[in-house]
Short mmCIF file of C-alpha atoms in Angstrom, two decimals:
data_model
loop_
_atom_site.label_atom_id
_atom_site.label_comp_id
_atom_site.label_asym_id
_atom_site.label_seq_id
_atom_site.Cartn_x
_atom_site.Cartn_y
_atom_site.Cartn_z
CA ASP A 1 32.27 19.53 -2.39
CA VAL A 2 29.03 17.99 -3.57
CA LYS A 3 26.50 20.62 -4.50
CA VAL A 4 22.79 19.91 -4.85
CA THR A 5 20.60 22.92 -5.51
CA GLN A 6 16.85 23.30 -5.59
CA SER A 7 15.02 25.97 -7.53
CA SER A 8 13.14 27.56 -4.62
CA ARG A 9 13.43 27.59 -0.83
CA TYR A 10 9.83 28.65 -0.31
CA LEU A 11 6.87 28.33 -2.66
CA VAL A 12 3.19 29.19 -2.26
CA LYS A 13 0.70 27.84 -4.79
CA ARG A 14 -3.05 27.58 -5.17
CA THR A 15 -5.03 24.35 -5.26
CA GLY A 16 -5.18 22.98 -8.80
CA GLU A 17 -2.04 24.72 -10.03
CA LYS A 18 0.70 22.79 -11.79
CA VAL A 19 3.90 23.00 -9.78
CA PHE A 20 7.47 22.36 -10.91
CA LEU A 21 10.27 21.72 -8.46
CA GLU A 22 13.71 21.52 -9.94
CA CYS A 23 16.89 19.94 -8.61
CA VAL A 24 20.39 20.20 -10.04
CA GLN A 25 23.55 18.40 -8.92
CA ASP A 26 27.06 19.14 -10.08
CA MET A 27 28.85 15.89 -9.21
CA ASP A 28 27.91 13.69 -12.15
CA HIS A 29 25.91 11.37 -9.86
CA GLU A 30 23.88 8.65 -11.52
CA ASN A 31 21.11 8.49 -8.94
CA MET A 32 18.72 11.23 -7.92
CA PHE A 33 15.79 11.18 -5.51
CA TRP A 34 12.77 13.20 -4.46
CA TYR A 35 11.45 12.96 -0.90
CA ARG A 36 8.86 14.74 1.11
CA GLN A 37 9.23 15.23 4.83
CA ASP A 38 6.36 15.79 7.22
CA PRO A 39 6.39 15.99 11.03
CA GLY A 40 6.08 12.55 12.57
CA LEU A 41 6.26 10.78 9.20
CA GLY A 42 9.94 11.14 8.44
CA LEU A 43 11.37 11.12 4.94
CA ARG A 44 9.16 9.45 2.36
CA LEU A 45 10.47 8.60 -1.09
CA ILE A 46 8.34 9.89 -3.94
CA TYR A 47 10.39 8.96 -7.04
CA PHE A 48 13.96 8.20 -7.92
CA SER A 49 16.01 7.95 -11.07
CA TYR A 50 19.17 5.96 -11.73
CA ASP A 51 19.83 7.24 -15.23
CA VAL A 52 18.74 9.84 -17.74
CA LYS A 53 15.14 9.29 -18.82
CA MET A 54 14.77 6.48 -16.26
CA LYS A 55 12.46 6.76 -13.28
CA GLU A 56 11.17 4.49 -10.55
CA LYS A 57 8.23 4.97 -8.20
CA GLY A 58 9.02 5.30 -4.55
CA ASP A 59 6.66 4.78 -1.64
CA ILE A 60 4.23 7.65 -2.33
CA PRO A 61 4.17 8.50 -6.07
CA GLU A 62 0.47 9.32 -6.32
CA GLY A 63 -0.17 12.87 -7.43
CA TYR A 64 3.42 13.37 -8.61
CA SER A 65 5.44 12.84 -11.76
CA VAL A 66 9.12 13.37 -12.56
CA SER A 67 11.35 14.20 -15.46
CA ARG A 68 15.04 13.56 -16.01
CA GLU A 69 16.13 14.80 -19.42
CA LYS A 70 19.71 15.53 -18.39
CA LYS A 71 21.94 13.72 -15.92
CA GLU A 72 22.36 16.70 -13.62
CA ARG A 73 18.71 17.72 -13.46
CA PHE A 74 15.71 15.97 -11.86
CA SER A 75 12.34 17.68 -11.79
CA LEU A 76 9.32 16.91 -9.63
CA ILE A 77 5.92 17.87 -11.02
CA LEU A 78 2.68 18.23 -9.13
CA GLU A 79 0.11 18.01 -11.91
CA SER A 80 -2.70 19.55 -9.87
CA ALA A 81 -1.57 20.73 -6.45
CA SER A 82 -3.70 19.86 -3.45
CA THR A 83 -3.54 21.05 0.15
CA ASN A 84 -2.31 17.64 1.33
CA GLN A 85 0.82 18.19 -0.76
CA THR A 86 1.89 21.01 1.53
CA SER A 87 5.25 19.76 2.76
CA MET A 88 9.03 20.09 2.73
CA TYR A 89 10.39 18.61 -0.50
CA LEU A 90 13.95 17.35 -0.50
CA CYS A 91 16.05 16.35 -3.48
CA ALA A 92 19.12 14.14 -3.13
CA SER A 93 21.74 12.63 -5.37
CA SER A 94 23.98 9.70 -4.58
CA THR A 95 27.33 8.23 -5.36
CA SER A 96 28.10 4.67 -6.37
CA THR A 97 28.64 3.96 -2.65
CA ASP A 98 25.02 4.96 -1.99
CA THR A 99 25.89 8.03 0.05
CA GLN A 100 23.08 10.50 -0.49
CA TYR A 101 23.61 14.25 -0.51
CA PHE A 102 20.65 16.53 -0.04
CA GLY A 103 19.68 19.88 -1.47
CA PRO A 104 18.48 22.67 0.84
CA GLY A 105 14.81 21.74 0.44
CA THR A 106 11.72 23.53 -0.82
CA ARG A 107 8.96 24.31 1.61
CA LEU A 108 5.78 24.20 -0.46
CA THR A 109 2.49 25.59 0.80
CA VAL A 110 -0.67 24.85 -1.19
CA LEU A 111 -3.58 27.12 -0.34
CA GLN B 1 8.34 -4.06 4.85
CA LYS B 2 11.96 -3.28 5.60
CA GLU B 3 12.22 -0.97 8.59
CA VAL B 4 14.69 1.25 10.37
CA GLU B 5 13.70 2.09 13.92
CA GLN B 6 14.89 4.96 16.08
CA ASN B 7 13.67 6.32 19.38
CA SER B 8 12.05 9.65 18.52
CA GLY B 9 13.30 11.28 21.73
CA PRO B 10 13.83 13.95 22.67
CA LEU B 11 17.09 12.80 24.14
CA SER B 12 18.39 15.44 26.51
CA VAL B 13 22.02 15.50 27.64
CA PRO B 14 24.08 18.14 29.46
CA GLU B 15 26.85 19.96 27.65
CA GLY B 16 30.08 17.97 27.71
CA ALA B 17 28.37 14.61 28.16
CA ILE B 18 28.30 11.68 25.72
CA ALA B 19 25.13 11.42 23.65
CA SER B 20 24.24 7.92 22.49
CA LEU B 21 21.84 7.52 19.58
CA ASN B 22 20.58 4.09 18.59
CA CYS B 23 19.10 2.53 15.49
CA THR B 24 17.87 -0.98 14.69
CA TYR B 25 17.09 -2.36 11.26
CA SER B 26 15.06 -5.32 10.06
CA ASP B 27 16.98 -6.49 6.99
CA ARG B 28 19.75 -8.82 8.11
CA GLY B 29 21.46 -8.50 4.74
CA SER B 30 21.85 -4.72 4.93
CA GLN B 31 25.20 -3.54 3.64
CA SER B 32 25.79 0.12 4.41
CA PHE B 33 24.77 2.41 7.23
CA PHE B 34 24.63 6.17 7.41
CA TRP B 35 24.08 8.86 10.01
CA TYR B 36 22.67 12.25 9.04
CA ARG B 37 22.15 15.36 11.14
CA GLN B 38 19.21 17.64 10.44
CA TYR B 39 18.80 21.04 12.05
CA SER B 40 15.27 22.40 12.35
CA GLY B 41 14.09 23.75 9.00
CA LYS B 42 17.21 22.54 7.19
CA SER B 43 18.02 19.52 5.05
CA PRO B 44 19.87 16.41 6.28
CA GLU B 45 23.64 16.51 6.12
CA LEU B 46 25.86 13.45 6.20
CA ILE B 47 27.86 12.90 9.38
CA MET B 48 29.41 9.54 8.62
CA PHE B 49 28.89 6.11 7.15
CA ILE B 50 29.97 2.66 8.29
CA TYR B 51 30.15 -0.63 6.39
CA SER B 52 31.97 -3.04 8.69
CA ASN B 53 31.29 -4.38 12.16
CA GLY B 54 32.98 -2.44 14.92
CA ASP B 55 33.67 1.22 15.55
CA LYS B 56 34.48 4.07 13.23
CA GLU B 57 35.63 7.37 14.66
CA ASP B 58 35.58 10.85 13.13
CA GLY B 59 36.40 13.64 15.51
CA ARG B 60 33.84 13.71 18.31
CA PHE B 61 31.63 11.20 16.49
CA THR B 62 31.86 7.41 16.68
CA ALA B 63 29.63 5.07 14.72
CA GLN B 64 29.24 1.52 16.03
CA LEU B 65 27.89 -1.36 13.97
CA ASN B 66 26.82 -4.79 15.14
CA LYS B 67 25.38 -6.72 12.21
CA ALA B 68 24.59 -9.81 14.30
CA SER B 69 22.31 -7.72 16.52
CA GLN B 70 21.16 -5.53 13.58
CA TYR B 71 22.10 -2.48 15.53
CA VAL B 72 23.97 0.71 14.67
CA SER B 73 24.67 3.57 17.02
CA LEU B 74 26.18 7.03 16.99
CA LEU B 75 28.12 8.38 19.96
CA ILE B 76 28.79 12.08 20.27
CA ARG B 77 31.51 12.89 22.77
CA ASP B 78 31.78 16.25 24.54
CA SER B 79 28.30 17.20 23.34
CA GLN B 80 27.79 20.86 22.50
CA PRO B 81 24.56 22.91 22.26
CA SER B 82 25.30 23.15 18.51
CA ASP B 83 24.80 19.37 18.32
CA SER B 84 21.12 19.88 19.13
CA ALA B 85 19.36 18.51 16.06
CA THR B 86 17.49 15.49 14.77
CA TYR B 87 19.72 12.56 13.84
CA LEU B 88 18.60 10.25 11.05
CA CYS B 89 19.82 6.71 10.62
CA ALA B 90 19.75 5.30 7.06
CA VAL B 91 20.38 1.80 5.79
CA LYS B 92 21.13 0.37 2.36
CA GLU B 93 19.27 -2.90 2.19
CA TYR B 94 20.68 -5.97 0.49
CA GLY B 95 19.49 -6.17 -3.09
CA GLY B 96 17.76 -2.83 -2.83
CA SER B 97 17.39 -0.51 -5.77
CA GLN B 98 20.55 1.29 -6.73
CA GLY B 99 21.33 4.06 -4.31
CA ASN B 100 18.09 3.65 -2.40
CA LEU B 101 18.30 4.07 1.38
CA ILE B 102 15.74 3.36 4.05
CA PHE B 103 15.59 6.18 6.59
CA GLY B 104 14.51 6.06 10.20
CA LYS B 105 12.25 8.83 11.47
CA GLY B 106 15.05 10.31 13.51
CA THR B 107 15.97 11.00 17.14
CA LYS B 108 15.78 14.55 18.40
CA LEU B 109 18.80 15.45 20.53
CA SER B 110 18.85 18.41 22.89
CA VAL B 111 22.14 19.44 24.51
CA LYS B 112 21.59 21.69 27.51
CA PRO B 113 24.24 24.32 28.38
#
């Protein structure tokens, strides 16, 4: 079974804090993704990575950065959290056939 | 802008009926098609994928693909209250970045006992 884990299920942070969200997959997948999901807006791609140390901007990269130092781990960083970054954050990894498998999600609240 | 369109619903069906969920996509060259189920507050989970025109069956679920009409559907037979969820359609566009899928916004299904 594919296993994608995320560091926290729920997180509460203050405006201006630096926030780290971590994602780990155990299936040796090349590709990893970070999405945010908001009511009425669906899944929106923030960043993705197709190899170690490689990253590509998605549709909404502003205010975010990522790090992929090891194949199994993909981190999302909010440099200075803002209230409009309150959302559900979903990490996914994918096989060579493009099937994406999602982690359980992190619900982030920025106060 | 490549798009995947789904009716947001809610689609309400009685228990035991067939639920039909539809999805259209704009990129005629799209290669692979996926259906995900997402329960409220949970992450999407893969139900099935389909690559070729026609039907693909897995238990109570059948995916149907018609590339000429740019249309993919998911049928759920003998619907159960536990099928109540939002169903996301996802498409791999031709020439798209490796592994990148375009997701629809989802159709909310409600199965009434």
